[in-house]
Amino acid sequence: MGGSGSGRHWQFGADTTDDYRSIDIRWLKREGLLESGVSRSITWSRGGEVTGSINVRSEPGRVILDYRHRDRGGEWQPERYPVYLDTTPCHIGGERHWFLCPARGCGRRVAILYGGAIFACRHCYRLAYPSQREKPGDRAARKADRIRDKLGWEGGVLNGPEPWNKPKGMHQATFDRLRWKHDRFADRALAGFAEQFGFDLPDEYRF
């Protein structure tokens, strides 16, 4: 389940979705936790240690969330409330499940809820995705790393150019296209790092 928990509530504009625990309805569906009458405890962990837990019980048209929370080291407070569900048809058949955000005045149809004191949608918490907080150089480095992974190269543009060996079984045209895209992203990433930290790039790091 979701990332690390913060226990913070309604702190606008500064946090990302990774800063809050989360419940994904698609995961609940895959685990069979939307079947009426099913009840299960879900835990979050960091570094192998449990950081939080919640009990989810499914009823017709809704799930019941049951957990404890505390704010800024205060007393533990019990919370137990329903989150209503909705469905929409899929284009290829079947249906897609959604939470209806339980925050007062919201009711948005969402796939993921984030908690703090209550579980609500990212719009209510005004959470950004981590990629939206990235500097341009960081974003380019992340895209370059995705390509390096596809090509079987060591991660990190700061490791410098690889020998440019084509992976076995990959078409030459595909390899050339990915290498060209990697070089463009790597150039942007290194330029961004140089500007951010105020240094000149050594020649061996220029693609």
Tab-separated table of C-alpha atoms in Angstrom:
chain	number	residue	atom	x	y	z
A	1	MET	CA	0.000	0.000	0.000
A	2	GLY	CA	0.863	3.696	0.054
A	3	GLY	CA	3.974	5.572	1.064
A	4	SER	CA	5.202	7.026	4.325
A	5	GLY	CA	2.725	8.642	6.680
A	6	SER	CA	2.924	12.162	7.938
A	7	GLY	CA	-0.104	12.588	10.159
A	8	ARG	CA	-0.434	16.130	8.786
A	9	HIS	CA	-3.818	17.452	7.732
A	10	TRP	CA	-4.792	20.354	5.450
A	11	GLN	CA	-1.284	21.719	4.945
A	12	PHE	CA	-1.686	23.230	1.525
A	13	GLY	CA	0.693	23.352	-1.380
A	14	ALA	CA	3.946	22.057	0.115
A	15	ASP	CA	3.577	18.261	0.133
A	16	THR	CA	3.495	15.545	-2.489
A	17	THR	CA	1.521	12.322	-2.696
A	18	ASP	CA	4.588	10.418	-1.427
A	19	ASP	CA	4.359	12.275	1.903
A	20	TYR	CA	1.039	10.654	2.854
A	21	ARG	CA	-0.205	7.146	3.420
A	22	SER	CA	-2.558	6.073	0.667
A	23	ILE	CA	-5.299	3.574	-0.129
A	24	ASP	CA	-5.721	2.575	-3.778
A	25	ILE	CA	-9.117	1.161	-4.727
A	26	ARG	CA	-7.551	-0.784	-7.612
A	27	TRP	CA	-5.373	-2.622	-5.079
A	28	LEU	CA	-8.413	-3.313	-2.885
A	29	LYS	CA	-10.218	-4.739	-5.919
A	30	ARG	CA	-7.284	-7.011	-6.864
A	31	GLU	CA	-7.053	-8.265	-3.275
A	32	GLY	CA	-10.765	-9.073	-3.149
A	33	LEU	CA	-11.386	-6.463	-0.468
A	34	LEU	CA	-14.417	-4.959	-2.196
A	35	GLU	CA	-16.453	-8.138	-1.728
A	36	SER	CA	-19.227	-7.443	0.761
A	37	GLY	CA	-18.428	-8.627	4.267
A	38	VAL	CA	-14.656	-8.853	3.793
A	39	SER	CA	-12.553	-7.233	6.517
A	40	ARG	CA	-8.778	-6.894	6.569
A	41	SER	CA	-6.036	-4.965	8.318
A	42	ILE	CA	-3.646	-3.092	6.026
A	43	THR	CA	-0.221	-1.887	7.149
A	44	TRP	CA	2.341	0.587	5.852
A	45	SER	CA	6.049	0.200	6.482
A	46	ARG	CA	9.333	1.992	5.980
A	47	GLY	CA	12.729	0.312	6.177
A	48	GLY	CA	11.076	-2.926	7.242
A	49	GLU	CA	9.294	-1.308	10.212
A	50	VAL	CA	5.514	-0.873	10.395
A	51	THR	CA	4.588	2.831	10.458
A	52	GLY	CA	0.814	2.590	10.428
A	53	SER	CA	-2.212	0.329	10.024
A	54	ILE	CA	-5.887	0.571	9.156
A	55	ASN	CA	-8.773	-1.880	9.087
A	56	VAL	CA	-10.913	-1.894	5.940
A	57	ARG	CA	-14.328	-3.585	5.975
A	58	SER	CA	-16.428	-3.802	2.833
A	59	GLU	CA	-20.190	-3.315	2.821
A	60	PRO	CA	-22.581	-2.945	-0.140
A	61	GLY	CA	-21.685	0.306	-1.879
A	62	ARG	CA	-19.079	1.417	0.646
A	63	VAL	CA	-16.049	0.541	2.755
A	64	ILE	CA	-15.611	1.303	6.454
A	65	LEU	CA	-12.230	2.720	7.506
A	66	ASP	CA	-11.246	2.078	11.123
A	67	TYR	CA	-7.946	3.369	12.532
A	68	ARG	CA	-6.273	5.650	15.065
A	69	HIS	CA	-4.305	8.838	14.423
A	70	ARG	CA	-2.575	11.561	16.367
A	71	ASP	CA	-1.476	15.032	15.349
A	72	ARG	CA	1.908	16.476	16.299
A	73	GLY	CA	2.570	13.932	19.016
A	74	GLY	CA	-0.799	14.398	20.728
A	75	GLU	CA	-3.154	11.756	22.077
A	76	TRP	CA	-4.266	8.928	19.808
A	77	GLN	CA	-7.766	9.516	18.446
A	78	PRO	CA	-10.008	6.758	17.008
A	79	GLU	CA	-11.555	7.265	13.578
A	80	ARG	CA	-14.264	5.142	12.001
A	81	TYR	CA	-16.313	6.299	9.027
A	82	PRO	CA	-17.680	5.087	5.665
A	83	VAL	CA	-16.269	5.900	2.246
A	84	TYR	CA	-18.890	5.435	-0.445
A	85	LEU	CA	-18.069	3.809	-3.766
A	86	ASP	CA	-19.074	4.339	-7.370
A	87	THR	CA	-18.502	2.476	-10.630
A	88	THR	CA	-18.166	3.461	-14.276
A	89	PRO	CA	-18.269	1.142	-17.309
A	90	CYS	CA	-15.021	0.288	-19.088
A	91	HIS	CA	-14.813	0.570	-22.882
A	92	ILE	CA	-13.829	-3.093	-23.223
A	93	GLY	CA	-16.431	-4.372	-20.783
A	94	GLY	CA	-16.595	-4.674	-17.048
A	95	GLU	CA	-16.552	-1.751	-14.664
A	96	ARG	CA	-14.092	0.479	-12.856
A	97	HIS	CA	-14.422	1.197	-9.147
A	98	TRP	CA	-13.941	4.586	-7.499
A	99	PHE	CA	-13.925	6.117	-4.061
A	100	LEU	CA	-16.153	9.126	-3.458
A	101	CYS	CA	-13.917	11.451	-1.439
A	102	PRO	CA	-15.389	11.640	2.096
A	103	ALA	CA	-14.048	15.130	2.874
A	104	ARG	CA	-16.832	17.585	3.621
A	105	GLY	CA	-18.004	19.350	0.470
A	106	CYS	CA	-15.928	17.223	-1.923
A	107	GLY	CA	-17.319	13.869	-3.126
A	108	ARG	CA	-14.892	13.637	-6.065
A	109	ARG	CA	-14.633	10.290	-7.802
A	110	VAL	CA	-11.019	9.173	-7.251
A	111	ALA	CA	-8.939	5.984	-7.291
A	112	ILE	CA	-6.644	6.913	-4.372
A	113	LEU	CA	-7.267	8.453	-0.960
A	114	TYR	CA	-4.524	10.009	1.163
A	115	GLY	CA	-4.493	10.263	4.969
A	116	GLY	CA	-3.632	12.205	7.622
A	117	ALA	CA	-6.387	12.700	10.166
A	118	ILE	CA	-8.890	11.583	7.539
A	119	PHE	CA	-8.468	9.924	4.182
A	120	ALA	CA	-9.295	12.323	1.350
A	121	CYS	CA	-8.359	12.973	-2.274
A	122	ARG	CA	-5.167	14.746	-3.265
A	123	HIS	CA	-7.169	17.788	-4.364
A	124	CYS	CA	-8.467	18.292	-0.828
A	125	TYR	CA	-4.941	18.048	0.544
A	126	ARG	CA	-3.597	20.042	-2.425
A	127	LEU	CA	-0.922	17.427	-3.003
A	128	ALA	CA	1.302	17.469	-6.059
A	129	TYR	CA	2.758	14.387	-7.678
A	130	PRO	CA	6.523	14.082	-6.972
A	131	SER	CA	7.304	14.734	-10.644
A	132	GLN	CA	5.555	18.116	-10.393
A	133	ARG	CA	8.062	19.205	-7.737
A	134	GLU	CA	11.073	18.209	-9.839
A	135	LYS	CA	13.492	20.724	-11.272
A	136	PRO	CA	13.903	20.453	-15.072
A	137	GLY	CA	17.331	18.831	-14.666
A	138	ASP	CA	15.966	16.222	-12.263
A	139	ARG	CA	13.103	15.421	-14.625
A	140	ALA	CA	15.495	14.971	-17.543
A	141	ALA	CA	17.767	12.743	-15.425
A	142	ARG	CA	14.798	10.546	-14.498
A	143	LYS	CA	13.833	10.138	-18.161
A	144	ALA	CA	17.430	9.375	-19.132
A	145	ASP	CA	17.605	6.732	-16.395
A	146	ARG	CA	14.498	5.026	-17.757
A	147	ILE	CA	16.236	4.653	-21.106
A	148	ARG	CA	19.477	3.480	-19.482
A	149	ASP	CA	17.468	0.777	-17.726
A	150	LYS	CA	15.908	-0.347	-21.023
A	151	LEU	CA	19.359	-0.563	-22.561
A	152	GLY	CA	20.887	-2.406	-19.611
A	153	TRP	CA	23.247	0.429	-18.734
A	154	GLU	CA	24.259	1.441	-15.235
A	155	GLY	CA	21.854	4.002	-13.813
A	156	GLY	CA	22.763	7.653	-13.356
A	157	VAL	CA	23.872	10.126	-16.003
A	158	LEU	CA	26.758	11.162	-13.748
A	159	ASN	CA	28.294	7.752	-14.392
A	160	GLY	CA	29.221	9.080	-17.817
A	161	PRO	CA	28.689	7.517	-21.247
A	162	GLU	CA	28.522	3.745	-21.599
A	163	PRO	CA	30.400	1.877	-24.341
A	164	TRP	CA	27.082	2.136	-26.243
A	165	ASN	CA	26.711	-1.619	-26.679
A	166	LYS	CA	23.397	-2.565	-28.253
A	167	PRO	CA	21.372	-5.030	-26.159
A	168	LYS	CA	21.088	-8.453	-27.715
A	169	GLY	CA	17.958	-8.811	-29.830
A	170	MET	CA	17.240	-5.080	-30.102
A	171	HIS	CA	16.834	-3.654	-33.593
A	172	GLN	CA	19.518	-1.172	-34.593
A	173	ALA	CA	16.924	1.491	-35.418
A	174	THR	CA	15.366	1.138	-31.956
A	175	PHE	CA	18.774	1.337	-30.318
A	176	ASP	CA	19.733	4.442	-32.302
A	177	ARG	CA	16.455	6.158	-31.398
A	178	LEU	CA	16.794	5.379	-27.688
A	179	ARG	CA	20.431	6.433	-27.634
A	180	TRP	CA	19.565	9.748	-29.313
A	181	LYS	CA	16.767	10.405	-26.793
A	182	HIS	CA	19.045	9.447	-23.906
A	183	ASP	CA	21.726	11.882	-25.039
A	184	ARG	CA	19.232	14.734	-25.246
A	185	PHE	CA	17.884	14.040	-21.745
A	186	ALA	CA	21.391	13.567	-20.373
A	187	ASP	CA	22.504	16.904	-21.839
A	188	ARG	CA	19.568	18.680	-20.177
A	189	ALA	CA	20.133	16.894	-16.870
A	190	LEU	CA	23.839	17.707	-16.695
A	191	ALA	CA	23.242	21.306	-17.716
A	192	GLY	CA	20.620	21.574	-14.981
A	193	PHE	CA	22.978	20.101	-12.371
A	194	ALA	CA	25.758	22.464	-13.423
A	195	GLU	CA	23.462	25.484	-13.143
A	196	GLN	CA	21.952	24.343	-9.849
A	197	PHE	CA	25.284	23.714	-8.124
A	198	GLY	CA	27.397	26.296	-9.963
A	199	PHE	CA	30.118	24.184	-11.589
A	200	ASP	CA	31.469	23.513	-15.065
A	201	LEU	CA	31.104	20.045	-16.510
A	202	PRO	CA	34.297	18.046	-17.222
A	203	ASP	CA	34.650	16.990	-20.837
A	204	GLU	CA	34.106	13.294	-19.998
A	205	TYR	CA	30.556	14.100	-18.859
A	206	ARG	CA	29.574	15.790	-22.098
A	207	PHE	CA	27.538	13.590	-24.468
